[in-house]
Amino acid sequence: MSEKIVIDPVTRIEGHAKITINVNDSGKVDDAKLHVTQFRGFEKFCEGRQYTEMPGLTARTCGICPVSHLISSSKACDELLAVRPPKGGRNLRRIINLAQILQSHALNFFHLSAADMLYGFDAPKGDRNIFKMMQTHPEMAKNGIKLRAFGQKIIEELGGKRIHPSWIVPGGVSHQISQEQKSNILEQIPEAMDIVKGALKWYVSQLPKYKREIEFFGNYKSMFMGLVNKHGKLEHYGGMLRFMDWDGTILDDGVDPKHYQQYIGEYVEDFSYLKSPYYKPRGYKNGMYRVGPLARLNVADSCGTPLADEAFEDFMNINNGKPVLNTFYYHYARLIEIIYCIERIEELLNEPETMSDNVRSYASVNRLEGVGCSEAPRGTLFHHYKVDKTGSITGVNMIIASGNNNLAMNAGIKQAACEFVDGANPSDGDLNRVEAVIRCFDPCLSCSTHALGVVATKVEIKDMNGKTIKLIDRV
Amino acid sequence: MNIVIGYGNDLRGEDGFGLAVIDYLLQKNLKNTKLVKTFQLTPELTLELEHHKQIIFVDSALGSPHYSVATPLKQEHQGYSHHISPHTLISMLNKLYNSYPKYLIYSILTDAFDTIQDEIAYKNSIKIVGDQIIKSVI
């Protein structure tokens, strides 16, 4: 009789999810699914509000990456106004967006994921966490705190507060920064860079221990999507979309994000509140693509900053210059992106226009529809607004970074469950491996369902009739 | 030096209690006391806390009777995500920074996370907790 294993809640992620693993009559895993169990409905309740409120409202989608929402939302509003922010405003928006990515990546790597590599996936459950790290590797835990604090400090310096700053506005940013603020950020850069370089060295040194995980943690053919700049380099704020196939073939390039609906379809499955976006030309499921750090490095020709490009070269050698398909390497890409963020923040701060007092363009509504797109820590983020002539919102669509990866996350946990989980006697270590696939993607599920929910991460095992035979609470 | 951290979301009714208490304390010009408002407790707060002798957390907590002021002696382990509990923060201070501050937690018990249900009772709770904190820091 077939059975179902349930992992609920999935731990060390942001938001609430459970995983079900279907086991067949012979005790083998047939399928696995990620269920995102929360719902909020931002797209609906924003209707009727003024467009000027949208950055502030949609930033509340998330307490982790509000800056990313502020950026995409304000860019959508720029489109409604038909303005381009001045260079100073664009640079400052870029800096705060990079700081957001840096701090989020730092927390995922040091405090949520590194414990699996420090102690092994089969280590006792009580040891695979930050608390054990504090005992055995306090410097690593402190480095994670310092690096995240660096990113948060930039957000606070520029935006006025760490969470939900209101400084990013339609048309640019609300005010310039001071020389003192600039100096405060620049003086922290050497230490931040030392920390991430050390972390990358350590991560690479650990890889030989995890050959099986590298091979079976979501190692499959998929497309990749991300923004690249006009030179094909890594881009997080502007640029155009690039879609790349698993073998490196560029499927579409130079795609203006405002045309995203021609390329991305959105499907809704009945087992999750998380939408399943797909690449439209290939149809649902065949159109599975990945976004986020791994995808961004895969689609880019290079990073465009010296130290990140050194690391990028090693990264691309993993698959002889072809896209890296192993989801396990999301962490690798994340660390390279942190290096890039630090270098790029320094470059931008030293550009004269960044200190300009001309940081905002002003206009009233000139268009009735606008799309804003940027790269959030977890991938490409779209905000799409429709307004009437008074600026009142008549329609909202958001594709959240983690949502883009929904099909890929499901494919990843299925592969890991089939490889590692003994349906008759699932071990804690093997269930942890299934969860760890999700952690590689670092999903922000509160964000991606724009949700209001209850914490849950469970693994459920069901028989072929859908009856739950085992429920494993992962708290 | 003391530090008082009020945390919560003032868009969510009485969840903003900790922030309201900080606003109350801001009017009192307390000496040797730093006041911090934040949405949630995050790991990097340890860097701000490590040199303080006394830390006071102010929050609202799901529970009853409504508007009771409680100081939980023990909290269940909440795991570790992008936000953490006061106990986790203190544990990080102990283990990572060899810092052992005295700490207090004041929580108002409520189930009103959409609106402020009773303005008078709510304001009274702010005053009670605020005045208690003032006694703790002078």
Short mmCIF file of C-alpha atoms in Angstrom, two decimals, chain A residues 6 50 147 149 178 181 258 319 392 414 471:
data_model
loop_
_atom_site.label_atom_id
_atom_site.label_comp_id
_atom_site.label_asym_id
_atom_site.label_seq_id
_atom_site.Cartn_x
_atom_site.Cartn_y
_atom_site.Cartn_z
CA VAL A 6 4.85 14.81 5.44
CA GLN A 50 -3.39 55.69 -4.93
CA LEU A 147 28.21 40.91 7.29
CA ALA A 149 24.88 44.19 9.92
CA SER A 178 25.85 63.08 3.16
CA GLN A 181 27.11 58.61 5.49
CA LYS A 258 7.43 45.43 -19.35
CA ASN A 319 30.54 22.86 -16.00
CA SER A 392 -6.11 55.09 -8.40
CA LYS A 414 11.35 15.23 -5.89
CA LEU A 471 3.09 13.29 9.68
#
